[in-house]
mmCIF file of C-alpha atoms and ligand atoms in Angstrom:
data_model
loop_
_atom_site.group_PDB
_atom_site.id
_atom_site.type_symbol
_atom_site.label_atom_id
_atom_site.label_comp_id
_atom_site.label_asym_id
_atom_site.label_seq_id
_atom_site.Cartn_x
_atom_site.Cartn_y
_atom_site.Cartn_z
ATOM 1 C CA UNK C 1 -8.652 7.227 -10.943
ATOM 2 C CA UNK C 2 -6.494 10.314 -10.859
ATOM 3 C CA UNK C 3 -3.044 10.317 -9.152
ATOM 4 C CA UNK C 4 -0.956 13.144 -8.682
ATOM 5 C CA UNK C 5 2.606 12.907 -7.166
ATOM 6 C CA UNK C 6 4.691 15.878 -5.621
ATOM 7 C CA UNK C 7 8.418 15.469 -5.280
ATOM 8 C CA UNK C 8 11.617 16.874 -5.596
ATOM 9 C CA UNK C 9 12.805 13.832 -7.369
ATOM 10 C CA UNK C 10 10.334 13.465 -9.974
ATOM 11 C CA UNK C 11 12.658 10.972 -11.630
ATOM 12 C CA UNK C 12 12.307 8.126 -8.989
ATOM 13 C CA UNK C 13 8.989 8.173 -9.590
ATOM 14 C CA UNK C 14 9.721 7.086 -13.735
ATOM 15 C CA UNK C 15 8.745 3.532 -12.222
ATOM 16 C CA UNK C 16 5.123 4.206 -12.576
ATOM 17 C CA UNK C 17 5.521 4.252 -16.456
ATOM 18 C CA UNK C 18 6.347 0.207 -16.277
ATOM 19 C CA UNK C 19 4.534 -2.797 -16.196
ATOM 20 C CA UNK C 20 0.597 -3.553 -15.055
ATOM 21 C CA UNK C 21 0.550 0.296 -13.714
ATOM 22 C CA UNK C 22 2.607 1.666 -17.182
ATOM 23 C CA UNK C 23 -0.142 -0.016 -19.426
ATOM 24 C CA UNK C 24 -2.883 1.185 -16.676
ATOM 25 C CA UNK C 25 -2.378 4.651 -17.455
ATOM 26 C CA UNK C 26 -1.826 4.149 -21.348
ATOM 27 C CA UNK C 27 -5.524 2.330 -21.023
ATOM 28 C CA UNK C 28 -6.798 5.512 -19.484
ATOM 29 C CA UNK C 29 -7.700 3.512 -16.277
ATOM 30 C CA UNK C 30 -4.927 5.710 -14.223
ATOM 31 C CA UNK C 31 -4.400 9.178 -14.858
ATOM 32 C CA UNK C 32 -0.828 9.584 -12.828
ATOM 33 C CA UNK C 33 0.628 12.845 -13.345
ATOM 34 C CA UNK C 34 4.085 13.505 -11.095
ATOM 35 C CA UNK C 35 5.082 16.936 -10.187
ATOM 36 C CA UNK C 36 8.436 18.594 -9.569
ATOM 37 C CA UNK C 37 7.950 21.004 -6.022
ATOM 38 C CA UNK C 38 10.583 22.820 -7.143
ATOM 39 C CA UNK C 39 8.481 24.045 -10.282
ATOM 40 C CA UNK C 40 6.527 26.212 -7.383
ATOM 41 C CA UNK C 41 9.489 27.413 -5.764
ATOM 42 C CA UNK C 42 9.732 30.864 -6.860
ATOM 43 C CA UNK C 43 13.018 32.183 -4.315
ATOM 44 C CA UNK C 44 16.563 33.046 -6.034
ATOM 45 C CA UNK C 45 17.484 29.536 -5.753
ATOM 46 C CA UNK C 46 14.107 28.236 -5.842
ATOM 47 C CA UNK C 47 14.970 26.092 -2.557
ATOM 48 C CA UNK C 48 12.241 24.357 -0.920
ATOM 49 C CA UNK C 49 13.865 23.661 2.413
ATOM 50 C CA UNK C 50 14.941 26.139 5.325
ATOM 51 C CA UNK C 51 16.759 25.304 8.617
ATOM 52 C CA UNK C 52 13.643 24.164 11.592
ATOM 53 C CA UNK C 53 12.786 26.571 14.468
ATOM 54 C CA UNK C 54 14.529 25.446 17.767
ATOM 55 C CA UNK C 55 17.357 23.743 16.545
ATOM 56 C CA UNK C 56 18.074 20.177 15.528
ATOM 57 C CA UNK C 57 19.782 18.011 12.585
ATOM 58 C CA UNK C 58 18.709 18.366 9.027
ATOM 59 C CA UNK C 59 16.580 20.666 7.361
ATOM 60 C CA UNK C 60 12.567 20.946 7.535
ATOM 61 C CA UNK C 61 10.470 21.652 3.801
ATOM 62 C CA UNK C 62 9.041 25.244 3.507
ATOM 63 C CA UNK C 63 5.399 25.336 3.158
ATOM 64 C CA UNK C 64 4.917 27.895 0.556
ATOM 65 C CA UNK C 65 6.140 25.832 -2.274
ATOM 66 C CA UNK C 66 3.517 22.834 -0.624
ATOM 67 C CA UNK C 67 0.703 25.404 -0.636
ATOM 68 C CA UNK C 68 1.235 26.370 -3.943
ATOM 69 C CA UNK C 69 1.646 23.166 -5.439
ATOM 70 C CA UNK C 70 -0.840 21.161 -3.701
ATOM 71 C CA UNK C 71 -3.457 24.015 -4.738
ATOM 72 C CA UNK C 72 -2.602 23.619 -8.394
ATOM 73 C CA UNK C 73 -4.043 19.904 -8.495
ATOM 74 C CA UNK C 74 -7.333 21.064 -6.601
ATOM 75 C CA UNK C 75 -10.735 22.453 -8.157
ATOM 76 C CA UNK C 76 -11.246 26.416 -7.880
ATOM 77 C CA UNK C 77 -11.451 26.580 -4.884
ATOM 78 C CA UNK C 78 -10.466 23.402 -2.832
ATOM 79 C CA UNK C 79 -11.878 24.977 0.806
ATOM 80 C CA UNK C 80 -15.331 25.321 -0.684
ATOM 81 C CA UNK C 81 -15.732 21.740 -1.494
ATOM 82 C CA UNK C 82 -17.710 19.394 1.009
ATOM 83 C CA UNK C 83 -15.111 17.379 3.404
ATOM 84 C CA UNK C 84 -16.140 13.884 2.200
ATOM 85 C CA UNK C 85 -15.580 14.453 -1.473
ATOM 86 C CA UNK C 86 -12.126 16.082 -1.304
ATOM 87 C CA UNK C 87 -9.544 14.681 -2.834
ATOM 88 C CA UNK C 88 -7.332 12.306 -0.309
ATOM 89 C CA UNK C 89 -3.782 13.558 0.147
ATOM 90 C CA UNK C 90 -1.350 10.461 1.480
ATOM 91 C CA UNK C 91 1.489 11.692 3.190
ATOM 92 C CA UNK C 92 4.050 9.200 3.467
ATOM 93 C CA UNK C 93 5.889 9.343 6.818
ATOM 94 C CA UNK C 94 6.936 6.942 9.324
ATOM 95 C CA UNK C 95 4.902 8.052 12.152
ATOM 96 C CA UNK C 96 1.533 7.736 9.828
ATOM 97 C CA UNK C 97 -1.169 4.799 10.344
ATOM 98 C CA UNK C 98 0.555 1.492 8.960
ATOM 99 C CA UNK C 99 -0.620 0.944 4.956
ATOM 100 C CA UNK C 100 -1.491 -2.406 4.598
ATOM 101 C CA UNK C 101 -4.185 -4.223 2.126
ATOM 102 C CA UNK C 102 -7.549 -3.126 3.724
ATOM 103 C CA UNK C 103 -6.000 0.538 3.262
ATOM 104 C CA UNK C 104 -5.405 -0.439 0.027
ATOM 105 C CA UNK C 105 -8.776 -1.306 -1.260
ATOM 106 C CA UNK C 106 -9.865 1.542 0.617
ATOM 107 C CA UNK C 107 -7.615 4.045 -1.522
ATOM 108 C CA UNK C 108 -8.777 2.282 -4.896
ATOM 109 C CA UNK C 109 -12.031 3.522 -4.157
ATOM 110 C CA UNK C 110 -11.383 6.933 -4.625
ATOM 111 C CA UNK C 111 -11.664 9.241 -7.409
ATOM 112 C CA UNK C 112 -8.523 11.506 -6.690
ATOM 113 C CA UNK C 113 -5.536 10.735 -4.761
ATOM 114 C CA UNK C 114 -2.427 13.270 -3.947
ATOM 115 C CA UNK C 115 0.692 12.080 -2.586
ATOM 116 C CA UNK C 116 3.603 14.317 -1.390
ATOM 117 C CA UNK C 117 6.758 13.209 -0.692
ATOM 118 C CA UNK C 118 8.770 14.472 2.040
ATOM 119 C CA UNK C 119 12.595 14.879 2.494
ATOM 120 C CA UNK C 120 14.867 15.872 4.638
ATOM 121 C CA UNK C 121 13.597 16.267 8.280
ATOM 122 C CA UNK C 122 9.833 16.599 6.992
ATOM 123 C CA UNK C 123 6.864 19.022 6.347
ATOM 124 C CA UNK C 124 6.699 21.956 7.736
ATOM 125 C CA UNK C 125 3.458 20.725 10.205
ATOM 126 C CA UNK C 126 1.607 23.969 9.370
ATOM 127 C CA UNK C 127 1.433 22.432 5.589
ATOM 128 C CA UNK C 128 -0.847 19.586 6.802
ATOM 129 C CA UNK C 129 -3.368 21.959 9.054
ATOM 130 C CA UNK C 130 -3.740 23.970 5.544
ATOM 131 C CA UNK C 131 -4.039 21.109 3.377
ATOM 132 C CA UNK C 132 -6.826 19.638 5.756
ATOM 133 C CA UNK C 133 -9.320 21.951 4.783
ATOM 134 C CA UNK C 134 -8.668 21.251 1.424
ATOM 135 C CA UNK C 135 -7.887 17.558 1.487
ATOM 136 C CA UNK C 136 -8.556 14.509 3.499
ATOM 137 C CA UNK C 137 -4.988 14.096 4.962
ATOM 138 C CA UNK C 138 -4.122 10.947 6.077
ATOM 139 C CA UNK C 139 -0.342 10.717 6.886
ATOM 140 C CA UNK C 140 1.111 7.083 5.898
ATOM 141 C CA UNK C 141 4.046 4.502 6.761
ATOM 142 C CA UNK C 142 4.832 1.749 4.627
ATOM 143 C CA UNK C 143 6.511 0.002 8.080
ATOM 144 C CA UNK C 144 8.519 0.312 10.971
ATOM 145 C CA UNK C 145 11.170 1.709 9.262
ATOM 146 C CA UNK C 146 12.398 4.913 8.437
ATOM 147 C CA UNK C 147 13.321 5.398 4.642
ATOM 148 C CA UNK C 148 15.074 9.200 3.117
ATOM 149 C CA UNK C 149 11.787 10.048 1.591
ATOM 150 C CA UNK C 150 8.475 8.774 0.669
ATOM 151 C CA UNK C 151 8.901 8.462 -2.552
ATOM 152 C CA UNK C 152 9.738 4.884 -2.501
ATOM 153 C CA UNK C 153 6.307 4.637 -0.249
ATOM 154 C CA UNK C 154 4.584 6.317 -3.331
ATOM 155 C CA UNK C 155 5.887 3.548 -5.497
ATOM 156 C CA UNK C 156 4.601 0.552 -3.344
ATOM 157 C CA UNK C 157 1.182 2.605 -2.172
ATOM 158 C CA UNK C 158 0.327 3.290 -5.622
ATOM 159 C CA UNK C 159 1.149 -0.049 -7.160
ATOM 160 C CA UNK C 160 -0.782 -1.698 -4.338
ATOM 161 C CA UNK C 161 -3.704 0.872 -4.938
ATOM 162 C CA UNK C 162 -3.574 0.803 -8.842
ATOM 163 C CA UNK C 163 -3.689 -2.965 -9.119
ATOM 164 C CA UNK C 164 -7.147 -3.212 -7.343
ATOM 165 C CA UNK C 165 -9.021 -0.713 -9.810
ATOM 166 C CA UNK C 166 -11.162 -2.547 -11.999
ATOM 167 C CA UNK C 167 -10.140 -3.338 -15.785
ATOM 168 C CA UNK C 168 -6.220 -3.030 -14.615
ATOM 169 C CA UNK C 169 -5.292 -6.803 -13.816
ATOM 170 C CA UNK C 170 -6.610 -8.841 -16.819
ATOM 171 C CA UNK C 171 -7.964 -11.370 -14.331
ATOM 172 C CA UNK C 172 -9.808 -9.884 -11.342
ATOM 173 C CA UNK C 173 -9.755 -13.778 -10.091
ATOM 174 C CA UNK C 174 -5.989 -13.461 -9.271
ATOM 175 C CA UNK C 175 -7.198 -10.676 -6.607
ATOM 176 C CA UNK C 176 -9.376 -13.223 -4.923
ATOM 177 C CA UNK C 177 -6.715 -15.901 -4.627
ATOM 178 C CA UNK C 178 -3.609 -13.689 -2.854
ATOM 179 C CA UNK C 179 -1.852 -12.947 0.072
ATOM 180 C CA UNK C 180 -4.126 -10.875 2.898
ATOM 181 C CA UNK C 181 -7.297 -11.059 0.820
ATOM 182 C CA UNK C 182 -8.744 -13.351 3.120
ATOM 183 C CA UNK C 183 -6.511 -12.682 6.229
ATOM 184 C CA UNK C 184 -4.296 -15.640 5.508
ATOM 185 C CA UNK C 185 -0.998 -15.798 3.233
ATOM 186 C CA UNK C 186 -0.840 -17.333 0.494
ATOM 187 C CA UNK C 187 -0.359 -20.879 -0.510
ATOM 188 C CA UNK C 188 2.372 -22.211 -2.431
ATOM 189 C CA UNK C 189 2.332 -22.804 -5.733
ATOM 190 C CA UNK C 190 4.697 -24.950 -8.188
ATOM 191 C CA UNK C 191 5.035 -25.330 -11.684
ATOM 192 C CA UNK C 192 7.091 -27.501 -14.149
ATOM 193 C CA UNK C 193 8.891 -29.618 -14.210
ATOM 194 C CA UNK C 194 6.598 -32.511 -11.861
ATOM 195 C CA UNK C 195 9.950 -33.252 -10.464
ATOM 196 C CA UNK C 196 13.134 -30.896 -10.209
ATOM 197 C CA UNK C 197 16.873 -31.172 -8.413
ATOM 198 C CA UNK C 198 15.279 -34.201 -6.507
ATOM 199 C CA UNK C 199 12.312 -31.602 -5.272
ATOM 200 C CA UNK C 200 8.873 -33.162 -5.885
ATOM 201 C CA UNK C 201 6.010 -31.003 -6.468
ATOM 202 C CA UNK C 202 3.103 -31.878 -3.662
ATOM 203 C CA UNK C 203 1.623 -35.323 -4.978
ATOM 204 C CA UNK C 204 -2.260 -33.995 -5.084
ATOM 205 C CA UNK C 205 -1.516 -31.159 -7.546
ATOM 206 C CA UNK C 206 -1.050 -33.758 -10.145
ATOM 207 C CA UNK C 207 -3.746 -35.386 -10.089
ATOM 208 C CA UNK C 208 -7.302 -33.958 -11.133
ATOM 209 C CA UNK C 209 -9.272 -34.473 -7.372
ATOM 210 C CA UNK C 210 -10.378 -30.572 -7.276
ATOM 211 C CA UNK C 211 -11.628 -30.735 -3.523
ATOM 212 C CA UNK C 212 -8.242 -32.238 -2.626
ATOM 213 C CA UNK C 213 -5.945 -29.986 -3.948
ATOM 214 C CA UNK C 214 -8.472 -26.871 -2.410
ATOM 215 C CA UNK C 215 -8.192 -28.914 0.961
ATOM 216 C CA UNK C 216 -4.509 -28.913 0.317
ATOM 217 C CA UNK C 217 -3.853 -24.862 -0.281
ATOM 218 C CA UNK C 218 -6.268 -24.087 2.313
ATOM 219 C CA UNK C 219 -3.980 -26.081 4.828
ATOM 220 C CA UNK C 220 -0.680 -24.589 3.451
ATOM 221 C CA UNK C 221 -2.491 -21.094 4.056
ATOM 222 C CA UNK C 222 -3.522 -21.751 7.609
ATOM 223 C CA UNK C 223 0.252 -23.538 8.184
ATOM 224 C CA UNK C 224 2.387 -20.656 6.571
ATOM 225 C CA UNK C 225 0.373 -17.833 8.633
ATOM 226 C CA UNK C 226 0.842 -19.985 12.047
ATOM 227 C CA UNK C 227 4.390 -20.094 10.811
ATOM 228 C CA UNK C 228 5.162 -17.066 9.725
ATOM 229 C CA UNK C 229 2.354 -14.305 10.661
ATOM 230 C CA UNK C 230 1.181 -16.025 13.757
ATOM 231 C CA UNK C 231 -0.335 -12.925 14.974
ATOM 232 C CA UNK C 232 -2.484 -13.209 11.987
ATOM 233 C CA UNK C 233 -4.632 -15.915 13.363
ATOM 234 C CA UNK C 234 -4.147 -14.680 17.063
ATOM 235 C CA UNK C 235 -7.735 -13.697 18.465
ATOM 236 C CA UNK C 236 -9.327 -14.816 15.108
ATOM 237 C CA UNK C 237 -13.368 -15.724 15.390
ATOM 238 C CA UNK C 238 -13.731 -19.348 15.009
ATOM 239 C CA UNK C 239 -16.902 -18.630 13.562
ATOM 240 C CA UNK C 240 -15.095 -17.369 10.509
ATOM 241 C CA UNK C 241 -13.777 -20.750 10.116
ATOM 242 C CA UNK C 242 -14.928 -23.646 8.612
ATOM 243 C CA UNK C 243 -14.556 -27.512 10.421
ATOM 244 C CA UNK C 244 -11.932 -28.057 8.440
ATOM 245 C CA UNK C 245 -9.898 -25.296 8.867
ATOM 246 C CA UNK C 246 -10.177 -25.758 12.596
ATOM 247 C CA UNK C 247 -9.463 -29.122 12.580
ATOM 248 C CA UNK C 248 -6.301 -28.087 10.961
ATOM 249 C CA UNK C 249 -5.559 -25.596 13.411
ATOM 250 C CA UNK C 250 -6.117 -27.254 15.938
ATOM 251 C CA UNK C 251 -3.256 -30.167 14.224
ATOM 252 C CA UNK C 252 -1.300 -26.985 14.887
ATOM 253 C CA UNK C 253 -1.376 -26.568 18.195
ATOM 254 C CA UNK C 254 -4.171 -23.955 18.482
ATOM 255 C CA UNK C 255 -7.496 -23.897 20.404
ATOM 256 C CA UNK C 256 -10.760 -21.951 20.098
ATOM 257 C CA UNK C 257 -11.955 -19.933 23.719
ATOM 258 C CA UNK C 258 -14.632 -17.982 23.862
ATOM 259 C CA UNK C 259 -15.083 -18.443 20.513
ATOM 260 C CA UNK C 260 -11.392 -17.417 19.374
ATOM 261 C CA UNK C 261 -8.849 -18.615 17.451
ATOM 262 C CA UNK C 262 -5.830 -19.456 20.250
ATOM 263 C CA UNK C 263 -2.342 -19.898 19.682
ATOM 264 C CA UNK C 264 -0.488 -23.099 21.393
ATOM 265 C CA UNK C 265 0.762 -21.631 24.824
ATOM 266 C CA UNK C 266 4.697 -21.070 24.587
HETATM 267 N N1 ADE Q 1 9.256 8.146 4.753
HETATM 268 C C1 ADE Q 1 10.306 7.791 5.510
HETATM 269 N N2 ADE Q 1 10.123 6.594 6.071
HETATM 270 C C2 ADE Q 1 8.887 6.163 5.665
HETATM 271 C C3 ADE Q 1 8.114 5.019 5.912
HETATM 272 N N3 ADE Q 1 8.531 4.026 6.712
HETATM 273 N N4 ADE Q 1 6.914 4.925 5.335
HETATM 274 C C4 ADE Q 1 6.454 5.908 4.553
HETATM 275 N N5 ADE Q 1 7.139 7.022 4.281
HETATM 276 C C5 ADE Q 1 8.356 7.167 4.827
#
């Protein structure tokens, strides 16, 4: 997968050379190359911001130096290629669709992703209505709050996107077994020692009864997301579930109606 990264703080981004995504790109699996906008700012002071048109705090990003850069990461010419196969340009921003794991495995499916990071009061709007007839533009917030750029988004996005193409966690299984891949958090886990600061591990992990100990996490899944992410389970089809996980859920308070999970009434 190729990534390419626009900012005016190219150093923030020197996080992408570490760990599971550092070794990803020395394996070839990632190809992530980050790019200073300032590099196609060609003014006196090669400034890539500019007061915005009818008023207000802050300054807005020119679009030039976007233009110019974005076009340097595209084929020939980027306008001639068919819509579905151009490359997918991420715009972090808090007023973009909500990234969150099914957004996730959709971006690891791609063969070229762009991100640009905005500062200051934003992109010049006109930037994006270019870029979509080069680009698939899909403007993205890491949450429901507002950050100084998005190149702390780029950080998260990528290593959320970069861990999910194949050959770049050693064991895919570890995928299977997380947080959100089935639509449930996940379960706890312990280690040694058995027993620690008068804290006992669960009593079924130690012993060797496989079925338990599944029957065990799959409870501490369905307990922790009622807990903690009811609105997880809220509306859920009880078809999805098996007797056992509704039996639990129901120990919880919650009840199936036409064929939905329930939560317990306040
Ligand atoms: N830039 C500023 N705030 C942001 C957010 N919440 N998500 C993504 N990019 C941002």
């Amino acid at each position: 997968m190729r990534i390419d990264v626009f900012s005016i703080f190219p150093e923030y981004l020197a996080a992408l050379d570490l760990s599971l995504i550092g070794k990803a790109r020395q394996k070839g699996l990632l190809e992530v190359s980050v790019h200073d906008l300032r590099d196609f700012a060609f003014d006196r002071h090669r400034s890539v911001d500019d007061t915005p048109y009818g008023g207000g705090a802050g300054m807005v990003m020119k679009p030039e130096p976007w233009a110019l850069a974005l076009t340097s990461v595209l084929p020939d010419d980027g306008a001639a290629a068919e819509p579905d196969s151009r490359p997918v340009l991420v715009v972090p921003s808090p007023a973009g669709r909500v990234f969150d794991q099914a957004l996730a495995y959709e971006l690891a499916e791609e063969e070229h992703l762009a991100f640009a990071c905005g500062r200051y009061e934003g992109i010049d709007e006109r930037v994006l209505e270019w870029a979509a007839e080069r680009f698939r533009v899909m403007p993205v917030s890491l949450g429901d709050y507002v950050l100084n750029g998005g190149e702390v988004a780029v950080l998260a996005m990528v290593e959320a996107i970069g861990r999910l193409v194949p050959g770049v966690i050693g064991n895919p299984m570890s995928l299977v077994e997380e947080s959100h891949s089935d639509g449930l958090l996940e379960y706890p886990v312990y280690t040694k020692p058995a027993s620690w600061r008068g804290y006992d591990v669960p009593e079924v992990l130690l012993g060797g009864n496989h079925a338990a100990i599944e029957a065990f996490r799959r409870e501490e899944q369905l307990r922790r997301t009622a807990s903690r992410r009811p609105e997880m389970l809220d509306g859920r089809d009880a078809a999805d579930l098996s007797r056992q996980d509704l039996a639990v859920a129901s120990g919880l308070g919650y009840s199936v109606v036409d064929g939905k999970l329930r939560p317990p009434a306040e």
